[in-house]
Short mmCIF file of C-alpha atoms and ligand atoms in Angstrom, two decimals:
data_model
loop_
_atom_site.label_atom_id
_atom_site.label_comp_id
_atom_site.label_asym_id
_atom_site.label_seq_id
_atom_site.Cartn_x
_atom_site.Cartn_y
_atom_site.Cartn_z
CA MET G 1 27.52 -15.40 65.91
CA ILE G 2 30.61 -14.19 62.90
CA HIS G 3 33.56 -13.03 62.80
CA VAL G 4 35.53 -9.90 61.61
CA GLU G 5 37.62 -11.64 59.06
CA ALA G 6 35.10 -14.05 59.06
CA ALA G 7 32.66 -11.73 57.90
CA GLN G 8 34.55 -9.23 55.86
CA ALA G 9 36.41 -12.68 54.05
CA LEU G 10 32.29 -13.56 53.14
CA ILE G 11 31.71 -9.78 51.30
CA ARG G 12 34.94 -9.86 49.48
CA ASP G 13 33.57 -13.17 48.04
CA LEU G 14 30.89 -11.84 46.60
CA CYS G 15 32.31 -9.04 44.98
CA THR G 16 33.92 -8.76 41.88
CA ARG G 17 35.80 -6.04 40.50
CA LEU G 18 32.90 -3.60 38.57
CA PRO G 19 34.30 -3.02 34.66
CA ALA G 20 36.62 -0.09 34.11
CA GLU G 21 36.19 3.66 32.13
CA SER G 22 37.85 6.43 30.48
CA VAL G 23 37.66 10.22 32.51
CA PRO G 24 39.36 12.99 31.80
CA LEU G 25 42.76 13.34 33.72
CA GLY G 26 41.01 16.37 36.32
CA ARG G 27 38.29 13.54 36.93
CA ALA G 28 40.34 11.01 37.37
CA LEU G 29 41.22 11.95 42.45
CA ASN G 30 40.39 9.68 44.08
CA ARG G 31 39.28 6.02 41.55
CA VAL G 32 41.15 3.45 40.89
CA LEU G 33 43.56 2.96 37.69
CA ALA G 34 42.37 -0.14 36.14
CA ARG G 35 45.07 -1.02 34.31
CA ASP G 36 48.65 -1.02 34.26
CA LEU G 37 50.06 2.43 32.81
CA HIS G 38 53.82 2.48 31.02
CA ALA G 39 54.75 5.66 29.34
CA THR G 40 54.40 6.38 26.00
CA ASP G 41 57.10 9.46 26.31
CA ALA G 42 60.18 10.10 28.71
CA LEU G 43 60.19 12.01 31.45
CA PRO G 44 61.87 14.35 31.58
CA PRO G 45 61.22 14.79 27.41
CA PHE G 46 64.61 15.94 26.46
CA ASP G 47 67.72 16.60 28.73
CA ASN G 48 67.60 19.96 30.38
CA SER G 49 69.41 22.11 32.68
CA ALA G 50 69.31 22.00 37.08
CA MET G 51 70.37 24.81 37.37
CA ASP G 52 70.17 28.63 36.25
CA GLY G 53 73.74 29.59 35.24
CA PHE G 54 76.47 28.35 32.14
CA ALA G 55 75.84 25.53 29.75
CA VAL G 56 79.91 24.15 29.16
CA ASN G 57 81.71 20.86 27.69
CA CYS G 58 83.38 19.40 30.17
CA ALA G 59 84.15 16.15 27.15
CA GLY G 60 83.11 13.88 29.40
CA SER G 61 85.62 15.28 32.07
CA VAL G 62 85.73 17.43 34.67
CA LEU G 63 87.10 21.29 34.65
CA ARG G 64 89.28 22.58 36.72
CA GLU G 65 88.70 25.75 38.87
CA ASN G 66 89.73 28.84 36.56
CA ALA G 67 89.35 27.31 33.42
CA GLU G 68 87.75 30.10 31.16
CA PHE G 69 84.77 30.64 28.28
CA GLY G 70 83.29 33.27 26.00
CA VAL G 71 79.76 32.70 26.41
CA GLY G 72 78.00 32.69 23.33
CA GLY G 73 73.96 33.95 24.23
CA GLU G 74 71.81 32.10 25.68
CA ILE G 75 68.65 28.95 26.34
CA ALA G 76 65.50 29.65 28.39
CA ALA G 77 62.79 27.23 29.03
CA GLY G 78 60.72 26.84 25.90
CA ASP G 79 63.34 27.34 24.00
CA SER G 80 63.74 25.52 21.21
CA ALA G 81 67.70 22.62 21.01
CA ARG G 82 70.72 25.41 20.09
CA ARG G 83 74.18 24.48 19.53
CA CYS G 84 77.34 25.93 21.22
CA ALA G 85 80.16 27.29 18.90
CA THR G 86 81.57 29.57 21.66
CA GLY G 87 82.51 27.00 25.32
CA ALA G 88 79.57 28.29 27.09
CA ILE G 89 76.03 29.44 27.04
CA GLU G 90 74.02 30.97 29.49
CA ILE G 91 71.10 28.78 30.35
CA MET G 92 67.96 28.80 33.01
CA THR G 93 65.99 26.29 34.56
CA GLY G 94 63.83 23.09 32.08
CA ALA G 95 66.19 24.82 28.92
CA PRO G 96 67.35 22.07 26.77
CA MET G 97 70.90 21.48 27.06
CA PRO G 98 72.52 22.88 24.30
CA GLU G 99 73.97 20.58 21.43
CA GLY G 100 78.01 19.85 22.48
CA CYS G 101 77.43 21.04 26.31
CA ASP G 102 77.48 17.61 29.45
CA ALA G 103 77.38 19.65 32.53
CA VAL G 104 75.71 23.31 33.79
CA ILE G 105 78.36 25.58 36.51
CA PRO G 106 75.64 27.50 38.61
CA VAL G 107 75.08 30.93 38.04
CA GLU G 108 77.41 31.45 42.25
CA ASN G 109 79.76 29.22 41.22
CA VAL G 110 81.14 31.70 38.18
CA GLU G 111 83.14 35.50 38.15
CA ILE G 112 81.64 37.29 35.50
CA THR G 113 84.92 38.70 33.30
CA GLU G 114 83.39 40.76 30.59
CA ARG G 115 79.31 41.66 30.28
CA ASP G 116 78.23 43.59 27.31
CA ALA G 117 76.31 47.15 27.03
CA THR G 118 73.27 45.59 28.80
CA GLY G 119 74.80 43.27 31.23
CA ARG G 120 74.58 40.05 29.65
CA ALA G 121 77.66 38.19 30.51
CA LEU G 122 81.04 37.90 27.46
CA ARG G 123 83.36 36.41 29.77
CA ILE G 124 83.60 33.72 32.39
CA ARG G 125 85.91 32.29 35.19
CA LEU G 126 84.70 28.97 37.28
CA ILE G 127 85.46 29.66 40.54
CA LYS G 128 85.17 26.10 41.32
CA PRO G 129 85.94 22.82 39.03
CA ALA G 130 83.29 21.55 37.22
CA CYS G 131 82.32 17.85 36.05
CA ALA G 132 80.69 15.58 33.64
CA GLY G 133 77.12 15.55 34.01
CA GLN G 134 76.72 17.86 36.98
CA HIS G 135 73.57 19.61 36.78
CA VAL G 136 71.89 17.75 33.81
CA ARG G 137 68.71 16.18 34.13
CA ARG G 138 68.52 12.95 31.78
CA ALA G 139 65.25 12.51 29.64
CA GLY G 140 63.98 9.34 30.94
CA GLU G 141 65.45 10.00 34.04
CA ASP G 142 62.30 10.03 35.99
CA ILE G 143 60.21 6.98 34.08
CA ALA G 144 61.93 6.29 31.41
CA LEU G 145 59.93 5.50 27.97
CA GLY G 146 57.92 2.32 27.89
CA ALA G 147 58.58 1.98 31.92
CA LEU G 148 56.16 1.16 34.69
CA ALA G 149 54.63 4.79 35.72
CA LEU G 150 51.49 2.91 38.39
CA PRO G 151 50.19 -0.13 38.09
CA SER G 152 47.13 -1.03 37.98
CA GLY G 153 44.94 -1.17 41.11
CA SER G 154 46.77 2.55 41.98
CA TRP G 155 45.12 4.93 43.86
CA ILE G 156 44.59 8.09 41.77
CA ALA G 157 45.47 10.26 45.13
CA PRO G 158 47.61 14.20 43.87
CA SER G 159 50.45 12.37 44.07
CA GLN G 160 49.86 9.61 41.53
CA LEU G 161 47.51 13.00 39.41
CA MET G 162 51.22 14.32 39.31
CA VAL G 163 52.60 11.56 37.68
CA LEU G 164 49.36 10.31 35.50
CA ALA G 165 49.82 14.52 33.83
CA GLY G 166 53.66 14.27 33.88
CA LEU G 167 52.49 11.17 31.09
CA GLY G 168 50.30 13.63 29.22
CA LEU G 169 46.89 10.76 29.14
CA PRO G 170 43.67 13.19 27.72
CA GLU G 171 41.32 9.80 29.55
CA VAL G 172 42.75 7.59 32.33
CA PRO G 173 41.57 4.08 32.26
CA VAL G 174 39.16 3.69 35.34
CA VAL G 175 37.38 1.03 37.70
CA ARG G 176 34.10 2.04 37.60
CA ARG G 177 33.04 3.71 41.55
CA PRO G 178 30.07 1.66 43.16
CA ARG G 179 27.13 3.53 43.80
CA VAL G 180 25.76 3.05 46.58
CA ALA G 181 22.38 4.43 48.40
CA LEU G 182 21.94 5.54 51.73
CA LEU G 183 18.87 5.18 53.59
CA CYS G 184 18.15 6.65 57.73
CA THR G 185 15.85 4.91 59.40
CA GLY G 186 14.28 6.46 62.02
CA ARG G 187 11.34 9.36 62.86
CA GLU G 188 13.38 11.00 65.48
CA LEU G 189 15.93 11.91 63.13
CA VAL G 190 15.77 15.91 62.26
CA ASP G 191 18.14 16.61 58.96
CA ASP G 192 17.43 19.90 58.01
CA PRO G 193 19.87 22.39 60.84
CA GLY G 194 17.69 24.64 60.40
CA GLN G 195 14.61 23.53 62.64
CA SER G 196 14.61 23.39 66.02
CA LEU G 197 14.32 19.90 67.73
CA ALA G 198 10.67 19.17 69.77
CA PHE G 199 11.69 17.07 72.78
CA GLY G 200 12.53 13.40 71.53
CA GLN G 201 13.84 13.77 68.06
CA ILE G 202 17.52 14.34 67.49
CA ARG G 203 19.88 15.36 64.49
CA ASN G 204 20.87 13.36 62.21
CA THR G 205 24.55 12.56 62.25
CA ASN G 206 24.95 9.33 60.62
CA GLY G 207 23.38 10.25 57.30
CA PRO G 208 26.31 13.37 56.64
CA TYR G 209 28.82 11.73 57.92
CA LEU G 210 28.79 7.29 56.21
CA ALA G 211 27.87 10.01 52.93
CA ALA G 212 30.92 12.36 53.70
CA ARG G 213 33.40 8.70 54.33
CA MET G 214 31.57 7.35 51.12
CA ALA G 215 31.53 10.25 48.74
CA GLU G 216 35.43 9.74 48.21
CA THR G 217 35.04 6.17 47.27
CA ALA G 218 32.30 5.74 45.84
CA GLU G 219 29.08 7.23 43.98
CA VAL G 220 26.41 8.62 46.88
CA VAL G 221 23.07 8.76 43.93
CA CYS G 222 21.16 8.70 46.48
CA GLY G 223 20.26 9.45 49.99
CA GLU G 224 16.93 9.64 52.54
CA THR G 225 15.54 9.61 56.31
CA VAL G 226 13.00 7.76 56.09
CA THR G 227 10.35 7.39 59.31
CA ASP G 228 10.20 4.09 61.46
CA ASP G 229 7.82 3.17 59.05
CA THR G 230 7.42 -0.19 56.34
CA GLY G 231 5.90 0.79 54.17
CA ALA G 232 8.16 4.21 53.96
CA PHE G 233 11.36 2.11 54.20
CA VAL G 234 10.05 -0.44 50.85
CA ARG G 235 9.05 2.15 48.94
CA ALA G 236 12.69 4.39 49.34
CA LEU G 237 14.52 0.87 48.74
CA ASP G 238 12.67 0.49 45.54
CA ARG G 239 13.32 4.16 44.53
CA ALA G 240 17.27 3.39 45.49
CA LEU G 241 16.93 0.35 43.50
CA ASP G 242 15.62 2.23 40.66
CA GLN G 243 18.89 4.10 40.44
CA ASP G 244 20.99 0.79 39.56
CA VAL G 245 22.89 1.04 42.43
CA ASP G 246 25.29 -1.91 43.39
CA VAL G 247 25.50 -1.45 46.45
CA ILE G 248 22.91 0.30 49.28
CA VAL G 249 23.50 0.98 53.22
CA SER G 250 21.20 1.90 55.81
CA THR G 251 21.46 2.78 59.60
CA GLY G 252 19.18 1.62 62.20
CA ALA G 253 16.28 -0.36 63.13
CA VAL G 254 18.37 -4.19 62.70
CA SER G 255 18.55 -4.68 65.94
CA MET G 256 15.81 -6.37 68.69
CA GLY G 257 13.02 -3.48 69.14
CA ARG G 258 9.66 -3.56 68.00
CA TYR G 259 10.95 -1.08 65.23
CA ASP G 260 13.79 -3.55 64.25
CA PHE G 261 12.28 -4.25 60.76
CA VAL G 262 14.48 -4.25 58.15
CA PRO G 263 15.33 -7.89 58.78
CA GLY G 264 11.75 -8.73 57.80
CA VAL G 265 11.68 -6.53 54.65
CA LEU G 266 14.44 -7.78 53.58
CA ARG G 267 13.44 -11.04 54.04
CA SER G 268 10.35 -10.98 52.22
CA MET G 269 12.14 -9.06 49.09
CA GLY G 270 13.67 -12.76 48.56
CA ALA G 271 17.02 -11.15 50.18
CA THR G 272 19.50 -13.21 51.99
CA ILE G 273 20.29 -12.33 54.89
CA TYR G 274 24.30 -13.81 55.16
CA PHE G 275 24.99 -11.92 58.75
CA HIS G 276 22.92 -10.42 61.66
CA LYS G 277 25.31 -9.78 64.28
CA VAL G 278 29.65 -9.73 64.28
CA ALA G 279 31.03 -10.87 67.61
CA MET G 280 32.22 -7.48 67.72
CA ARG G 281 31.82 -4.27 69.71
CA PRO G 282 30.74 -1.49 68.81
CA GLY G 283 28.82 -1.84 65.69
CA LYS G 284 27.26 -5.71 66.67
CA PRO G 285 24.13 -5.93 65.11
CA LEU G 286 25.24 -5.82 61.94
CA LEU G 287 23.59 -7.15 59.16
CA PHE G 288 24.76 -7.95 55.53
CA ALA G 289 22.45 -9.25 52.94
CA ARG G 290 22.20 -9.71 49.12
CA LEU G 291 19.01 -8.96 47.58
CA PRO G 292 17.43 -11.04 44.22
CA GLY G 293 19.06 -7.90 41.83
CA GLY G 294 22.61 -8.57 43.34
CA GLN G 295 23.18 -5.39 45.44
CA LEU G 296 24.70 -5.47 48.78
CA TYR G 297 23.37 -4.68 51.22
CA PHE G 298 24.58 -3.66 54.76
CA GLY G 299 22.41 -2.38 57.91
CA LEU G 300 24.43 -0.26 59.81
CA PRO G 301 23.78 0.16 63.35
CA GLY G 302 21.78 3.42 64.66
CA ASN G 303 24.48 4.85 67.25
CA PRO G 304 26.43 6.82 65.19
CA VAL G 305 29.71 5.18 66.14
CA SER G 306 28.56 1.86 65.12
CA SER G 307 27.21 2.69 62.00
CA ALA G 308 30.75 4.53 61.47
CA ILE G 309 32.31 0.94 62.30
CA GLY G 310 29.98 -0.37 60.05
CA LEU G 311 31.13 1.82 56.95
CA ARG G 312 34.57 1.74 57.38
CA PHE G 313 35.19 -2.45 57.98
CA PHE G 314 32.29 -3.58 56.13
CA VAL G 315 31.26 -1.18 53.88
CA GLU G 316 34.79 0.11 52.65
CA CYS G 317 35.64 -3.74 52.79
CA ALA G 318 33.37 -3.96 49.80
CA PHE G 319 34.12 -0.58 47.82
CA ARG G 320 37.53 -2.30 48.52
CA ALA G 321 36.67 -5.86 46.88
CA LEU G 322 34.81 -4.24 43.93
CA LEU G 323 37.52 -1.67 43.29
CA GLY G 324 39.81 -4.53 42.89
CA LEU G 325 41.84 -2.72 45.42
CA PRO G 326 43.38 -5.03 47.80
CA ALA G 327 42.29 -6.27 50.95
CA GLU G 328 43.95 -4.05 54.00
CA LYS G 329 46.22 -5.37 56.15
CA ALA G 330 45.95 -3.87 59.88
CA TRP G 331 49.30 -1.97 60.93
CA ARG G 332 50.93 -3.45 64.58
CA LEU G 333 51.93 -0.50 66.61
CA SER G 334 52.41 -0.05 70.76
CA LEU G 335 49.64 0.70 72.34
CA GLY G 336 50.85 4.02 74.60
CA HIS G 337 49.15 2.86 78.10
CA PRO G 338 48.04 0.00 79.77
CA VAL G 339 44.29 -1.40 79.19
CA THR G 340 42.09 -3.49 80.65
CA LYS G 341 38.82 -5.22 79.54
CA LYS G 342 36.12 -8.32 79.91
CA ALA G 343 37.58 -11.53 78.05
CA GLY G 344 35.70 -12.87 75.14
CA VAL G 345 34.86 -9.05 72.79
CA ARG G 346 35.97 -8.14 70.36
CA LEU G 347 36.23 -4.16 70.81
CA HIS G 348 37.40 -1.57 68.11
CA GLN G 349 38.16 1.53 69.32
CA LYS G 350 38.49 5.41 69.15
CA ALA G 351 42.09 6.17 68.79
CA ALA G 352 45.09 8.59 68.21
CA LEU G 353 48.33 8.41 67.74
CA ALA G 354 51.47 9.18 69.30
CA ILE G 355 54.73 9.85 68.44
CA ARG G 356 57.38 9.96 71.79
CA SER G 357 59.70 11.94 71.87
CA GLY G 358 61.62 9.69 71.44
CA GLY G 359 60.13 8.37 67.86
CA ALA G 360 57.76 6.17 68.34
CA ALA G 361 54.37 5.80 67.20
CA VAL G 362 52.05 4.61 69.81
CA VAL G 363 48.50 3.87 69.92
CA GLN G 364 46.25 6.28 72.75
CA LEU G 365 42.54 5.37 72.86
CA LEU G 366 40.47 8.30 74.27
CA ALA G 367 37.34 8.79 76.32
CA GLY G 368 34.06 8.43 75.41
CA GLN G 369 33.83 4.92 73.85
CA GLU G 370 30.58 4.62 73.78
CA SER G 371 28.96 4.16 70.82
CA PHE G 372 26.68 7.38 71.26
CA ARG G 373 29.27 9.34 71.75
CA THR G 374 29.93 11.98 68.94
CA LEU G 375 32.92 13.97 70.16
CA PRO G 376 35.60 12.33 70.05
CA MET G 377 34.76 11.44 66.79
CA ALA G 378 36.45 14.64 65.61
CA ALA G 379 39.77 13.68 67.82
CA ALA G 380 40.23 10.15 66.48
CA THR G 381 42.82 9.77 63.71
CA VAL G 382 42.48 5.80 64.03
CA TRP G 383 40.71 2.57 65.53
CA ALA G 384 42.34 0.92 68.10
CA VAL G 385 41.23 -2.69 67.53
CA LEU G 386 41.77 -4.62 70.90
CA PRO G 387 41.49 -8.51 71.07
CA GLU G 388 38.79 -10.65 71.75
CA SER G 389 40.67 -12.45 73.99
CA ALA G 390 41.97 -9.80 76.30
CA GLU G 391 41.59 -8.76 79.51
CA MET G 392 44.67 -7.13 80.88
CA LEU G 393 47.27 -5.59 77.56
CA VAL G 394 50.13 -3.01 79.24
CA GLU G 395 51.74 -0.54 77.49
CA GLY G 396 54.14 -1.43 74.76
CA ASP G 397 51.77 -4.47 73.42
CA CYS G 398 51.42 -4.19 69.85
CA ILE G 399 47.70 -4.47 69.20
CA ASP G 400 45.24 -3.59 65.59
CA VAL G 401 45.20 -0.50 64.51
CA TYR G 402 43.80 0.65 61.46
CA ALA G 403 43.45 4.57 59.49
CA MET G 404 40.04 6.47 59.69
CA GLU G 405 40.30 6.12 56.22
CA HIS G 406 40.96 3.30 54.46
CA THR G 407 42.45 5.58 51.15
CA GLN G 408 45.81 5.83 53.91
CA SER G 409 46.46 2.09 55.18
CA GLY G 410 49.60 1.76 52.37
CA LEU G 411 50.62 5.54 54.21
CA PHE G 412 53.27 2.05 56.19
CA ALA G 413 54.92 -0.21 54.52
CA PHE G 414 55.49 -3.97 56.14
CA ASP G 415 58.63 -5.32 56.37
CA ALA G 416 58.98 -9.01 54.83
N1 LIG H 1 17.35 -5.12 73.86
C1 LIG H 1 18.48 -5.22 72.44
N2 LIG H 1 18.65 -3.40 72.44
C2 LIG H 1 19.39 -2.81 72.17
C3 LIG H 1 20.31 -4.07 71.36
C4 LIG H 1 20.24 -5.25 71.71
O1 LIG H 1 21.85 -6.23 71.65
N3 LIG H 1 20.05 -6.08 72.64
N4 LIG H 1 21.09 -3.56 71.06
C5 LIG H 1 22.25 -2.16 71.16
C6 LIG H 1 23.32 -2.08 69.53
S1 LIG H 1 24.58 -2.23 69.62
C7 LIG H 1 23.05 -0.73 69.16
S2 LIG H 1 23.34 -0.10 67.63
C8 LIG H 1 21.28 0.01 68.94
C9 LIG H 1 21.48 -0.88 67.21
O2 LIG H 1 19.48 -0.60 67.23
P1 LIG H 1 19.63 -0.41 65.92
O3 LIG H 1 20.44 -0.30 65.02
O4 LIG H 1 18.18 -0.57 66.08
O5 LIG H 1 19.26 1.20 65.34
P2 LIG H 1 18.19 2.29 66.39
O6 LIG H 1 17.48 1.66 67.13
O7 LIG H 1 16.98 3.04 64.99
O8 LIG H 1 18.92 3.50 66.76
C10 LIG H 1 19.67 3.31 68.15
C11 LIG H 1 19.85 4.59 68.25
O9 LIG H 1 20.88 4.98 67.54
C12 LIG H 1 20.14 6.42 67.09
N5 LIG H 1 20.18 6.58 65.49
C13 LIG H 1 20.43 6.10 64.81
N6 LIG H 1 20.24 7.08 63.38
C14 LIG H 1 20.61 7.90 63.76
C15 LIG H 1 21.74 8.91 63.33
N7 LIG H 1 21.09 8.66 61.57
N8 LIG H 1 21.81 9.98 63.07
C16 LIG H 1 22.12 9.84 64.90
N9 LIG H 1 21.38 8.90 65.50
C17 LIG H 1 21.01 8.13 65.05
C18 LIG H 1 19.26 6.33 67.98
O10 LIG H 1 18.13 7.37 67.62
C19 LIG H 1 19.46 5.29 69.68
O11 LIG H 1 18.88 6.23 69.63
O12 LIG H 1 20.47 -1.73 69.52
C20 LIG H 1 21.47 -1.31 70.80
N10 LIG H 1 19.70 -2.29 71.42
O1 MOO H 2 27.44 -2.25 69.03
MO1 MOO H 2 26.20 -1.17 69.71
O2 MOO H 2 26.29 -1.41 67.82
O3 MOO H 2 27.35 -1.09 70.65
O4 MOO H 2 26.09 0.46 70.08
#
């Protein structure tokens, strides 16, 4: 039986990065940048004020308290550059620094000693000293012209979108998303939430979960629920292949039962089955294959938590490699309580992180670890890995932990 790390390495080896394509900025969310992006403009594009107040000239030095200036007009964000003739000019946050000024004095740090009939300041006195450069945002101080703004391989979350928007890119070069088909097998499955269940039927919980999770990273181009019938399954597979998919994910029918037809069908299609069973629980009966056309096939076990683990640790491993994202590294975090388990079996457990009052993050395994139990999934924030060799773990022992979403794996930086 293959071990988890060996299975993941094998999957990565079979994946090459998908080609790049261009998308408008508005569609770049949750995509992976396909090349380094350098700033073609400085950000900010011009020196500007960080405060509402008065722009003055400190001549590179310091202005004393009580210094007085005449105020020659005003400049607001969106105005073009101006010259300051009188010594001070009223300025708003974001307005370009007037020529001849090198500092901004916030309005609350001046006394307005003279106003015109409309109340505009004509003369001011400083009630605090000021120094050159204060409250001025220099051109390029955020991103210098030509600087690397985002490296190739960046996952584009809303924060990266903020940077991309600032760079003024109409089109963003991204890696094409993997095209995926999702097939849920089982004649007991009911998709329609309005349909009442006949005896023996259950609701399809894997389909919505897997589709929702995959949609963040991949293009789920078709999803079908198929009865336990080889012919129906083969026809569904053919329909998926017609959609030009890169990856096929199925749930159920991969174990030892009489209706577990997935391995047989794949063999009859000429697929190469790389492994069928991984040394872990839940999720052991997972199958990984490649079809003659090059499409990757993941046969996830039917139990809901087993299918979630199969997605998280194997399908997403392939997605990351197809997108050119690096292999994930586990977080090492302390257990918040002792655990006993059977030696010789690696467990992937539903868990939650807690921050102790002293500030330390700890991992707490949730009650209800059986793979049919879906309710603890709603409370789980991470997957905790209990190593194969361990029998007794004590509070404070470090274990491998993975975020529920692979896109969160960069949350912590690792010490060198
Ligand atoms: N003799 C053995 N039996 C089983 C073994 C074994 O090693 N020897 N392994 C068990 C484990 S572990 C798992 S996991 C399951 C995997 O079985 P299959 O992948 O063949 O899946 P099914 O038999 O089709 O279904 C298992 C279970 O999950 C329910 N299911 C299936 N699809 C869905 C869905 N879309 N939504 C909700 N629930 C689903 C299904 O009704 C079954 O209860 O095999 C064990 N048996
Ligand atoms: O491992 Mo099954 O995948 O335990 O439920």
